[in-house]
Amino acid sequence: MPRYLVLLYSPEGDEATQRQRWAQLPLWQELTDGLRAVGLLDANGALHGTDTATTVRVRDDEIEMTDGPFAITKEVLVGFYVLKCDDLDEVLRHAARFPTARYGSVEIRPIMEPTGDDPLG
């Protein structure tokens, strides 16, 4: 079954906004438990804030490390889910259920699975 990376983006928000989002924890738990119960959830996790990020680039054989995310945006990557779904339509139906879709965005990316013929795998 194909796997999809569900990337959750959200504005970081102030303390009051963070409290409102933590109040949605029962919605998150219900969603996560439901996905797990039907065998679609492969992995999930929340991420620490962008102040803990380090970005690594190699340019002209020199390693550059920068504190913070790769790009400055209003929405930042805050978490992820890996879902095993039959097709994109199925994962899109579930993506609309994520609370983040109401105040941020949810990006879906198919995961490349290694095959014997795949030079990357």
Short mmCIF file of C-alpha atoms in Angstrom, two decimals:
data_model
loop_
_atom_site.label_atom_id
_atom_site.label_comp_id
_atom_site.label_asym_id
_atom_site.label_seq_id
_atom_site.Cartn_x
_atom_site.Cartn_y
_atom_site.Cartn_z
CA MET A 1 0.00 0.00 0.00
CA PRO A 2 1.44 3.43 -0.90
CA ARG A 3 2.63 5.65 1.93
CA TYR A 4 2.09 9.41 2.08
CA LEU A 5 3.82 12.04 4.18
CA VAL A 6 1.29 14.46 5.63
CA LEU A 7 3.12 17.68 6.54
CA LEU A 8 1.38 20.02 8.97
CA TYR A 9 2.12 23.75 8.64
CA SER A 10 0.90 26.46 10.97
CA PRO A 11 1.67 30.04 11.95
CA GLU A 12 3.59 29.81 15.22
CA GLY A 13 1.22 32.14 17.04
CA ASP A 14 1.42 33.84 20.41
CA GLU A 15 0.80 32.25 23.81
CA ALA A 16 -3.00 32.62 23.60
CA THR A 17 -3.02 30.99 20.16
CA GLN A 18 -0.90 28.12 21.46
CA ARG A 19 -3.36 27.59 24.35
CA GLN A 20 -6.26 27.45 21.88
CA ARG A 21 -4.44 24.84 19.83
CA TRP A 22 -3.60 22.72 22.87
CA ALA A 23 -7.30 22.79 23.71
CA GLN A 24 -7.80 20.84 20.47
CA LEU A 25 -5.81 17.91 21.87
CA PRO A 26 -8.92 15.68 22.13
CA LEU A 27 -9.55 16.22 18.38
CA TRP A 28 -5.96 15.23 17.62
CA GLN A 29 -6.20 12.16 19.85
CA GLU A 30 -9.47 11.07 18.21
CA LEU A 31 -7.99 11.52 14.73
CA THR A 32 -4.76 9.70 15.59
CA ASP A 33 -6.54 6.83 17.34
CA GLY A 34 -8.97 6.49 14.42
CA LEU A 35 -6.19 6.35 11.82
CA ARG A 36 -4.31 3.81 13.94
CA ALA A 37 -7.44 1.67 14.47
CA VAL A 38 -8.07 1.27 10.73
CA GLY A 39 -4.40 0.52 10.01
CA LEU A 40 -3.57 3.72 8.11
CA LEU A 41 -1.15 5.34 10.58
CA ASP A 42 2.49 4.40 10.04
CA ALA A 43 4.10 7.18 12.12
CA ASN A 44 3.43 10.65 13.47
CA GLY A 45 5.05 13.33 15.57
CA ALA A 46 5.08 16.95 16.61
CA LEU A 47 8.15 19.11 16.07
CA HIS A 48 9.90 21.56 18.37
CA GLY A 49 9.76 25.24 17.38
CA THR A 50 11.82 26.79 14.61
CA ASP A 51 14.16 28.27 17.20
CA THR A 52 15.55 24.72 17.65
CA ALA A 53 16.08 24.12 13.90
CA THR A 54 19.44 24.00 12.16
CA THR A 55 19.68 24.14 8.38
CA VAL A 56 22.64 22.50 6.62
CA ARG A 57 23.76 23.35 3.09
CA VAL A 58 26.90 22.42 1.16
CA ARG A 59 28.06 25.03 -1.35
CA ASP A 60 31.35 24.74 -3.23
CA ASP A 61 32.29 21.82 -0.93
CA GLU A 62 31.89 24.07 2.13
CA ILE A 63 29.39 23.15 4.84
CA GLU A 64 27.14 26.02 5.87
CA MET A 65 25.03 25.71 9.00
CA THR A 66 22.34 28.21 9.86
CA ASP A 67 20.25 28.37 13.01
CA GLY A 68 16.58 28.30 12.16
CA PRO A 69 14.50 26.99 9.30
CA PHE A 70 15.50 26.97 5.65
CA ALA A 71 13.07 29.76 4.73
CA ILE A 72 11.38 32.58 6.57
CA THR A 73 7.63 32.11 6.21
CA LYS A 74 4.50 32.83 8.19
CA GLU A 75 3.68 29.12 8.35
CA VAL A 76 6.26 26.65 9.65
CA LEU A 77 6.41 22.88 9.68
CA VAL A 78 5.01 21.80 13.06
CA GLY A 79 4.40 18.07 12.67
CA PHE A 80 3.92 15.11 10.40
CA TYR A 81 2.00 11.89 9.86
CA VAL A 82 2.91 8.97 7.62
CA LEU A 83 -0.25 7.31 6.32
CA LYS A 84 -0.66 4.10 4.34
CA CYS A 85 -3.57 4.74 1.96
CA ASP A 86 -4.83 3.08 -1.21
CA ASP A 87 -4.51 6.28 -3.24
CA LEU A 88 -4.20 10.06 -3.13
CA ASP A 89 -7.98 10.54 -2.90
CA GLU A 90 -8.06 8.55 0.34
CA VAL A 91 -5.23 10.50 1.97
CA LEU A 92 -6.81 13.80 0.87
CA ARG A 93 -10.05 12.87 2.63
CA HIS A 94 -8.11 12.29 5.84
CA ALA A 95 -6.00 15.44 5.42
CA ALA A 96 -9.15 17.57 5.57
CA ARG A 97 -9.81 16.12 9.05
CA PHE A 98 -6.59 17.52 10.58
CA PRO A 99 -7.26 20.54 12.83
CA THR A 100 -4.26 22.27 11.25
CA ALA A 101 -6.22 22.55 7.99
CA ARG A 102 -8.47 25.10 9.78
CA TYR A 103 -5.73 27.58 10.70
CA GLY A 104 -2.65 26.47 8.73
CA SER A 105 -2.16 24.05 5.88
CA VAL A 106 -1.66 20.34 5.27
CA GLU A 107 0.72 19.23 2.52
CA ILE A 108 0.60 15.70 1.11
CA ARG A 109 3.70 14.11 -0.42
CA PRO A 110 3.89 10.55 -1.75
CA ILE A 111 6.83 8.64 -0.28
CA MET A 112 9.16 6.97 -2.78
CA GLU A 113 9.43 3.31 -1.88
CA PRO A 114 12.69 1.58 -2.82
CA THR A 115 12.50 -1.11 -5.48
CA GLY A 116 15.12 -3.47 -6.85
CA ASP A 117 15.34 -1.39 -10.04
CA ASP A 118 15.50 1.94 -8.21
CA PRO A 119 19.04 3.43 -8.23
CA LEU A 120 18.13 5.33 -5.04
CA GLY A 121 16.88 2.26 -3.20
#
